[in-house]
């Protein structure tokens, strides 16, 4: 189990219709043997196989909204997980108010040998440690601007302050208990309880990954993307010549993505969710890089592993 490490793999970067080398929207995030799937467009299972990603260990599927190009891969995936012997419950996150669509999904999948548990993320986010993820792992949702109820997702992996062995020894904490303090647990040392903050320095910079889903530029996305290590952003249209069309349908352009990432102070920007009119995304990459030089074009199978910064 690699601590302080998050891997993100793009499984689909197309909008509206799949292309031979571009499945519909999906991305998977993995951390310490656990994973989350963001959207599940047509072609997700085949794309995961090509990328060498297992979807069996998913703890949850995070739907940004209920449009077909983001969910049509879901019934098949749910059935496949059952056929492969899954028994562990699977969480399904989605915007509130779509009970009818959820019932339609259940009808399409039929009986499953594992519990499928729809869930709403609380405003403060969900502590994933309760599901076995590392201490400090959390998932939250934020409102986006699309034609239907929609939300993006923010995954964070907090990092505790540096452990001070001298303070631990001074407080009489046995060495076997040090690891528990580093994980944020309070321990008993003789006649007193020792809290993590008594032996840890200030919190250090963690990791932050943001998945926009379909959206026009909006305050919710910009706030979520603030300081993000990786922003996966709706880039449906290549230039601002399409700005009116993008606003009408609740999408973004390459230049708008670059400008938002720059305003938010993101570290990395990957453009995703390309309209079929974009045959070669790299032809338009300069449109985003004008405002955000670190912008990159996403592609099916593109993968990155993010790590905690090394100590000085």
Short mmCIF file of C-alpha atoms in Angstrom, two decimals:
data_model
loop_
_atom_site.label_atom_id
_atom_site.label_comp_id
_atom_site.label_asym_id
_atom_site.label_seq_id
_atom_site.Cartn_x
_atom_site.Cartn_y
_atom_site.Cartn_z
CA UNK A 1 0.00 0.00 0.00
CA UNK A 2 1.56 3.25 -1.17
CA UNK A 3 0.69 6.09 1.19
CA UNK A 4 0.56 9.69 0.02
CA UNK A 5 -0.09 8.67 -3.57
CA UNK A 6 -3.09 9.13 -5.89
CA UNK A 7 -3.37 7.77 -9.45
CA UNK A 8 -5.86 9.19 -11.96
CA UNK A 9 -6.61 7.46 -15.27
CA UNK A 10 -8.81 8.84 -18.03
CA UNK A 11 -11.06 6.14 -19.48
CA UNK A 12 -13.18 8.29 -21.78
CA UNK A 13 -12.76 11.84 -23.09
CA UNK A 14 -15.54 12.10 -25.70
CA UNK A 15 -18.80 14.02 -25.53
CA UNK A 16 -22.12 13.07 -27.15
CA UNK A 17 -20.89 10.11 -29.20
CA UNK A 18 -18.02 7.62 -28.85
CA UNK A 19 -15.27 7.56 -31.47
CA UNK A 20 -12.94 4.65 -32.36
CA UNK A 21 -10.18 5.97 -30.06
CA UNK A 22 -12.31 8.02 -27.69
CA UNK A 23 -14.88 6.48 -25.31
CA UNK A 24 -17.50 8.57 -23.58
CA UNK A 25 -16.76 10.31 -20.30
CA UNK A 26 -15.18 8.34 -17.45
CA UNK A 27 -12.18 8.64 -15.15
CA UNK A 28 -10.95 6.49 -12.27
CA UNK A 29 -9.06 7.60 -9.16
CA UNK A 30 -7.05 5.07 -7.15
CA UNK A 31 -5.46 5.42 -3.73
CA UNK A 32 -4.02 2.72 -1.44
CA UNK A 33 -5.98 -0.12 -2.99
CA UNK A 34 -9.28 1.77 -3.19
CA UNK A 35 -10.88 3.54 -6.12
CA UNK A 36 -13.69 5.82 -7.31
CA UNK A 37 -15.16 6.06 -10.81
CA UNK A 38 -16.28 9.46 -12.07
CA UNK A 39 -19.09 9.06 -14.61
CA UNK A 40 -19.52 5.93 -16.69
CA UNK A 41 -20.06 6.64 -20.37
CA UNK A 42 -20.36 4.08 -23.14
CA UNK A 43 -17.10 2.16 -23.53
CA UNK A 44 -15.91 2.50 -19.94
CA UNK A 45 -15.32 -1.23 -19.38
CA UNK A 46 -13.31 -1.71 -22.56
CA UNK A 47 -11.30 1.45 -21.84
CA UNK A 48 -10.50 0.21 -18.32
CA UNK A 49 -9.27 -3.09 -19.74
CA UNK A 50 -7.03 -1.30 -22.23
CA UNK A 51 -5.64 0.92 -19.47
CA UNK A 52 -4.97 -2.00 -17.13
CA UNK A 53 -7.39 -0.65 -14.51
CA UNK A 54 -9.55 -2.98 -12.41
CA UNK A 55 -13.03 -1.72 -11.62
CA UNK A 56 -13.77 -4.58 -9.22
CA UNK A 57 -12.34 -2.69 -6.24
CA UNK A 58 -14.53 0.38 -6.70
CA UNK A 59 -15.94 1.81 -3.49
CA UNK A 60 -18.18 4.25 -5.31
CA UNK A 61 -19.35 5.62 -8.64
CA UNK A 62 -19.72 9.39 -8.82
CA UNK A 63 -22.19 10.60 -11.44
CA UNK A 64 -22.07 14.29 -12.32
CA UNK A 65 -25.54 14.20 -13.93
CA UNK A 66 -27.88 11.81 -15.71
CA UNK A 67 -27.25 12.58 -19.39
CA UNK A 68 -26.75 9.49 -21.51
CA UNK A 69 -23.16 10.12 -22.53
CA UNK A 70 -22.21 9.99 -18.84
CA UNK A 71 -24.24 6.96 -17.72
CA UNK A 72 -24.88 4.55 -20.61
CA UNK A 73 -21.93 2.38 -19.56
CA UNK A 74 -23.33 1.97 -16.06
CA UNK A 75 -25.91 -0.85 -16.45
CA UNK A 76 -23.36 -3.08 -18.16
CA UNK A 77 -20.65 -2.34 -15.59
CA UNK A 78 -22.99 -3.08 -12.68
CA UNK A 79 -23.93 -6.41 -14.26
CA UNK A 80 -20.29 -7.29 -14.95
CA UNK A 81 -19.33 -6.64 -11.33
CA UNK A 82 -22.06 -9.06 -10.28
CA UNK A 83 -20.93 -11.71 -12.77
CA UNK A 84 -17.39 -11.41 -11.43
CA UNK A 85 -18.58 -12.23 -7.93
CA UNK A 86 -18.73 -8.87 -6.25
CA UNK A 87 -20.44 -8.96 -2.87
CA UNK A 88 -19.22 -5.73 -1.27
CA UNK A 89 -21.72 -2.84 -1.31
CA UNK A 90 -21.20 -0.19 -3.99
CA UNK A 91 -22.01 3.47 -3.32
CA UNK A 92 -23.62 5.51 -6.09
CA UNK A 93 -23.34 9.28 -5.76
CA UNK A 94 -25.44 11.57 -7.96
CA UNK A 95 -27.26 14.91 -7.78
CA UNK A 96 -30.44 14.89 -5.72
CA UNK A 97 -33.89 14.69 -7.28
CA UNK A 98 -33.48 11.97 -9.91
CA UNK A 99 -35.27 9.06 -8.23
CA UNK A 100 -37.07 8.09 -11.45
CA UNK A 101 -33.80 7.75 -13.34
CA UNK A 102 -32.36 5.66 -10.54
CA UNK A 103 -35.33 3.32 -10.70
CA UNK A 104 -34.86 3.03 -14.47
CA UNK A 105 -31.22 2.11 -13.88
CA UNK A 106 -32.26 -0.60 -11.42
CA UNK A 107 -34.74 -1.96 -13.94
CA UNK A 108 -32.06 -2.12 -16.63
CA UNK A 109 -29.53 -3.90 -14.45
CA UNK A 110 -31.95 -6.34 -12.87
CA UNK A 111 -31.14 -8.11 -9.59
CA UNK A 112 -27.55 -7.69 -8.40
CA UNK A 113 -25.71 -9.99 -5.96
CA UNK A 114 -24.34 -6.98 -4.06
CA UNK A 115 -26.03 -3.94 -2.52
CA UNK A 116 -26.11 -0.83 -4.73
CA UNK A 117 -26.47 2.08 -2.31
CA UNK A 118 -27.46 5.51 -3.65
CA UNK A 119 -26.04 8.23 -1.43
CA UNK A 120 -25.88 12.00 -1.23
CA UNK A 121 -22.62 13.60 -0.19
CA UNK A 122 -22.98 15.78 2.91
CA UNK A 123 -22.10 19.48 2.49
CA UNK A 124 -18.90 19.00 4.48
CA UNK A 125 -17.87 16.03 2.33
CA UNK A 126 -17.46 12.33 3.10
CA UNK A 127 -14.57 11.00 5.20
CA UNK A 128 -13.43 8.03 3.13
CA UNK A 129 -11.39 6.59 5.99
CA UNK A 130 -14.62 4.97 7.14
CA UNK A 131 -14.43 2.88 3.93
CA UNK A 132 -10.84 1.86 4.56
CA UNK A 133 -9.14 4.68 2.67
CA UNK A 134 -6.08 6.36 4.21
CA UNK A 135 -6.59 8.88 6.99
CA UNK A 136 -7.31 12.28 5.46
CA UNK A 137 -8.99 11.00 2.28
CA UNK A 138 -12.28 12.80 1.58
CA UNK A 139 -14.79 13.28 -1.24
CA UNK A 140 -17.04 16.30 -1.70
CA UNK A 141 -19.40 17.60 -4.37
CA UNK A 142 -19.90 21.15 -5.63
CA UNK A 143 -22.60 22.74 -7.81
CA UNK A 144 -21.93 23.19 -11.52
CA UNK A 145 -23.76 24.97 -14.33
CA UNK A 146 -25.32 22.65 -16.88
CA UNK A 147 -28.75 22.19 -18.50
CA UNK A 148 -29.87 19.76 -15.80
CA UNK A 149 -29.08 19.22 -12.13
CA UNK A 150 -25.33 18.61 -12.04
CA UNK A 151 -22.37 18.53 -9.71
CA UNK A 152 -18.62 18.14 -9.87
CA UNK A 153 -16.43 16.24 -7.43
CA UNK A 154 -13.37 17.08 -5.38
CA UNK A 155 -11.12 14.41 -3.87
CA UNK A 156 -8.65 15.49 -1.22
CA UNK A 157 -5.94 13.62 0.63
CA UNK A 158 -4.91 15.66 3.65
CA UNK A 159 -1.43 15.37 5.09
CA UNK A 160 -0.72 15.62 8.79
CA UNK A 161 2.13 17.64 10.21
CA UNK A 162 5.59 16.18 10.60
CA UNK A 163 5.94 13.78 13.52
CA UNK A 164 8.29 14.89 16.30
CA UNK A 165 9.88 11.83 18.02
CA UNK A 166 11.41 13.95 20.79
CA UNK A 167 8.01 15.30 21.83
CA UNK A 168 6.57 11.78 21.76
CA UNK A 169 9.36 10.47 24.00
CA UNK A 170 8.97 13.41 26.37
CA UNK A 171 5.28 12.55 26.73
CA UNK A 172 6.12 8.91 27.44
CA UNK A 173 4.55 7.48 24.28
CA UNK A 174 5.96 4.01 23.47
CA UNK A 175 7.39 3.70 19.98
CA UNK A 176 4.81 1.08 18.85
CA UNK A 177 2.09 3.75 19.30
CA UNK A 178 3.80 6.39 17.17
CA UNK A 179 2.19 5.16 13.96
CA UNK A 180 -1.30 5.58 15.42
CA UNK A 181 -0.53 9.18 16.36
CA UNK A 182 0.74 9.83 12.84
CA UNK A 183 -2.59 8.53 11.52
CA UNK A 184 -4.49 11.01 13.67
CA UNK A 185 -5.46 8.73 16.55
CA UNK A 186 -5.33 9.65 20.23
CA UNK A 187 -3.36 7.10 22.28
CA UNK A 188 -2.99 6.27 25.94
CA UNK A 189 0.47 6.76 27.42
CA UNK A 190 0.54 5.74 31.04
CA UNK A 191 -2.02 7.75 33.00
CA UNK A 192 -2.77 10.31 30.26
CA UNK A 193 -4.11 10.55 26.75
CA UNK A 194 -1.85 11.99 24.06
CA UNK A 195 -3.50 13.76 21.12
CA UNK A 196 -1.90 13.84 17.65
CA UNK A 197 -1.53 17.63 17.71
CA UNK A 198 0.79 17.28 20.71
CA UNK A 199 3.41 15.47 18.63
CA UNK A 200 2.72 16.73 15.11
CA UNK A 201 3.79 19.97 13.48
CA UNK A 202 1.52 22.14 11.30
CA UNK A 203 -0.50 20.34 8.62
CA UNK A 204 1.43 19.97 5.36
CA UNK A 205 0.19 20.35 1.80
CA UNK A 206 -1.88 17.36 0.73
CA UNK A 207 -3.34 16.41 -2.68
CA UNK A 208 -6.45 17.69 -4.46
CA UNK A 209 -8.11 16.31 -7.62
CA UNK A 210 -11.17 17.97 -9.20
CA UNK A 211 -13.51 16.47 -11.81
CA UNK A 212 -15.76 19.12 -13.33
CA UNK A 213 -18.31 17.07 -15.23
CA UNK A 214 -20.30 19.05 -17.77
CA UNK A 215 -20.38 22.71 -16.88
CA UNK A 216 -19.96 26.26 -18.03
CA UNK A 217 -17.41 28.24 -16.00
CA UNK A 218 -18.99 28.89 -12.61
CA UNK A 219 -18.04 29.91 -9.06
CA UNK A 220 -18.50 26.38 -7.69
CA UNK A 221 -15.93 24.93 -10.07
CA UNK A 222 -13.49 27.78 -9.63
CA UNK A 223 -13.59 27.50 -5.85
CA UNK A 224 -13.18 23.71 -5.93
CA UNK A 225 -10.23 24.02 -8.33
CA UNK A 226 -8.36 26.45 -6.07
CA UNK A 227 -4.85 25.07 -5.71
CA UNK A 228 -5.85 21.73 -7.27
CA UNK A 229 -3.02 19.37 -8.14
CA UNK A 230 -5.11 18.19 -11.08
CA UNK A 231 -8.23 19.71 -12.65
CA UNK A 232 -10.13 17.60 -15.19
CA UNK A 233 -12.23 20.20 -16.98
CA UNK A 234 -15.07 20.17 -19.49
CA UNK A 235 -13.55 21.41 -22.77
CA UNK A 236 -16.40 20.64 -25.15
CA UNK A 237 -15.63 23.44 -27.60
CA UNK A 238 -12.21 24.39 -29.02
CA UNK A 239 -12.36 28.19 -29.26
CA UNK A 240 -14.36 31.14 -28.01
CA UNK A 241 -16.04 31.32 -31.42
CA UNK A 242 -18.32 28.73 -29.78
CA UNK A 243 -18.79 30.68 -26.53
CA UNK A 244 -22.49 31.39 -27.12
CA UNK A 245 -23.18 27.75 -27.96
CA UNK A 246 -21.20 26.64 -24.91
CA UNK A 247 -23.21 28.94 -22.65
CA UNK A 248 -26.49 27.74 -24.18
CA UNK A 249 -25.73 24.07 -23.53
CA UNK A 250 -23.81 24.46 -20.27
CA UNK A 251 -20.29 23.66 -21.44
CA UNK A 252 -16.86 25.31 -21.62
CA UNK A 253 -14.32 26.21 -24.29
CA UNK A 254 -10.58 25.59 -24.28
CA UNK A 255 -9.84 29.29 -23.52
CA UNK A 256 -12.40 29.34 -20.69
CA UNK A 257 -10.79 26.25 -19.11
CA UNK A 258 -7.37 27.85 -19.24
CA UNK A 259 -8.62 31.12 -17.75
CA UNK A 260 -10.47 29.35 -14.92
CA UNK A 261 -7.45 27.19 -14.05
CA UNK A 262 -5.27 30.29 -13.95
CA UNK A 263 -7.67 32.20 -11.72
CA UNK A 264 -7.95 29.20 -9.38
CA UNK A 265 -4.20 28.73 -9.15
CA UNK A 266 -4.45 25.08 -10.19
CA UNK A 267 -1.20 23.19 -10.72
CA UNK A 268 -2.31 21.00 -13.64
CA UNK A 269 -5.17 21.20 -16.12
CA UNK A 270 -6.31 18.32 -18.30
CA UNK A 271 -8.89 19.12 -20.97
CA UNK A 272 -11.59 16.47 -21.41
CA UNK A 273 -15.09 15.94 -22.87
CA UNK A 274 -14.39 16.90 -26.46
CA UNK A 275 -17.18 17.55 -28.94
CA UNK A 276 -17.03 15.36 -32.07
CA UNK A 277 -16.07 18.52 -34.02
CA UNK A 278 -12.66 18.30 -32.27
CA UNK A 279 -10.76 15.66 -34.19
CA UNK A 280 -7.27 16.58 -32.92
CA UNK A 281 -7.47 18.33 -29.53
CA UNK A 282 -3.77 19.25 -29.67
CA UNK A 283 -4.53 21.53 -32.64
CA UNK A 284 -6.33 23.84 -30.20
CA UNK A 285 -4.19 23.39 -27.08
CA UNK A 286 -2.71 26.87 -27.52
CA UNK A 287 -6.18 28.29 -26.86
CA UNK A 288 -5.98 27.03 -23.26
CA UNK A 289 -2.25 27.58 -22.83
CA UNK A 290 -2.61 31.28 -23.61
CA UNK A 291 -3.95 31.69 -20.06
CA UNK A 292 -2.58 28.51 -18.46
CA UNK A 293 0.72 27.33 -19.98
CA UNK A 294 0.63 24.00 -18.12
CA UNK A 295 -2.61 22.88 -19.80
CA UNK A 296 -2.60 19.41 -21.38
CA UNK A 297 -5.01 17.56 -23.63
CA UNK A 298 -6.57 14.55 -21.99
CA UNK A 299 -6.78 11.30 -23.94
CA UNK A 300 -8.19 7.88 -23.22
CA UNK A 301 -5.65 5.97 -21.14
CA UNK A 302 -3.74 9.06 -20.02
CA UNK A 303 -2.58 8.50 -16.46
CA UNK A 304 -0.77 10.37 -13.72
CA UNK A 305 0.37 9.47 -10.22
CA UNK A 306 0.37 12.39 -7.79
CA UNK A 307 2.53 12.21 -4.68
CA UNK A 308 3.01 14.25 -1.54
CA UNK A 309 5.75 16.80 -1.96
CA UNK A 310 9.13 15.68 -0.69
CA UNK A 311 10.33 17.12 2.59
CA UNK A 312 12.84 19.98 2.26
#
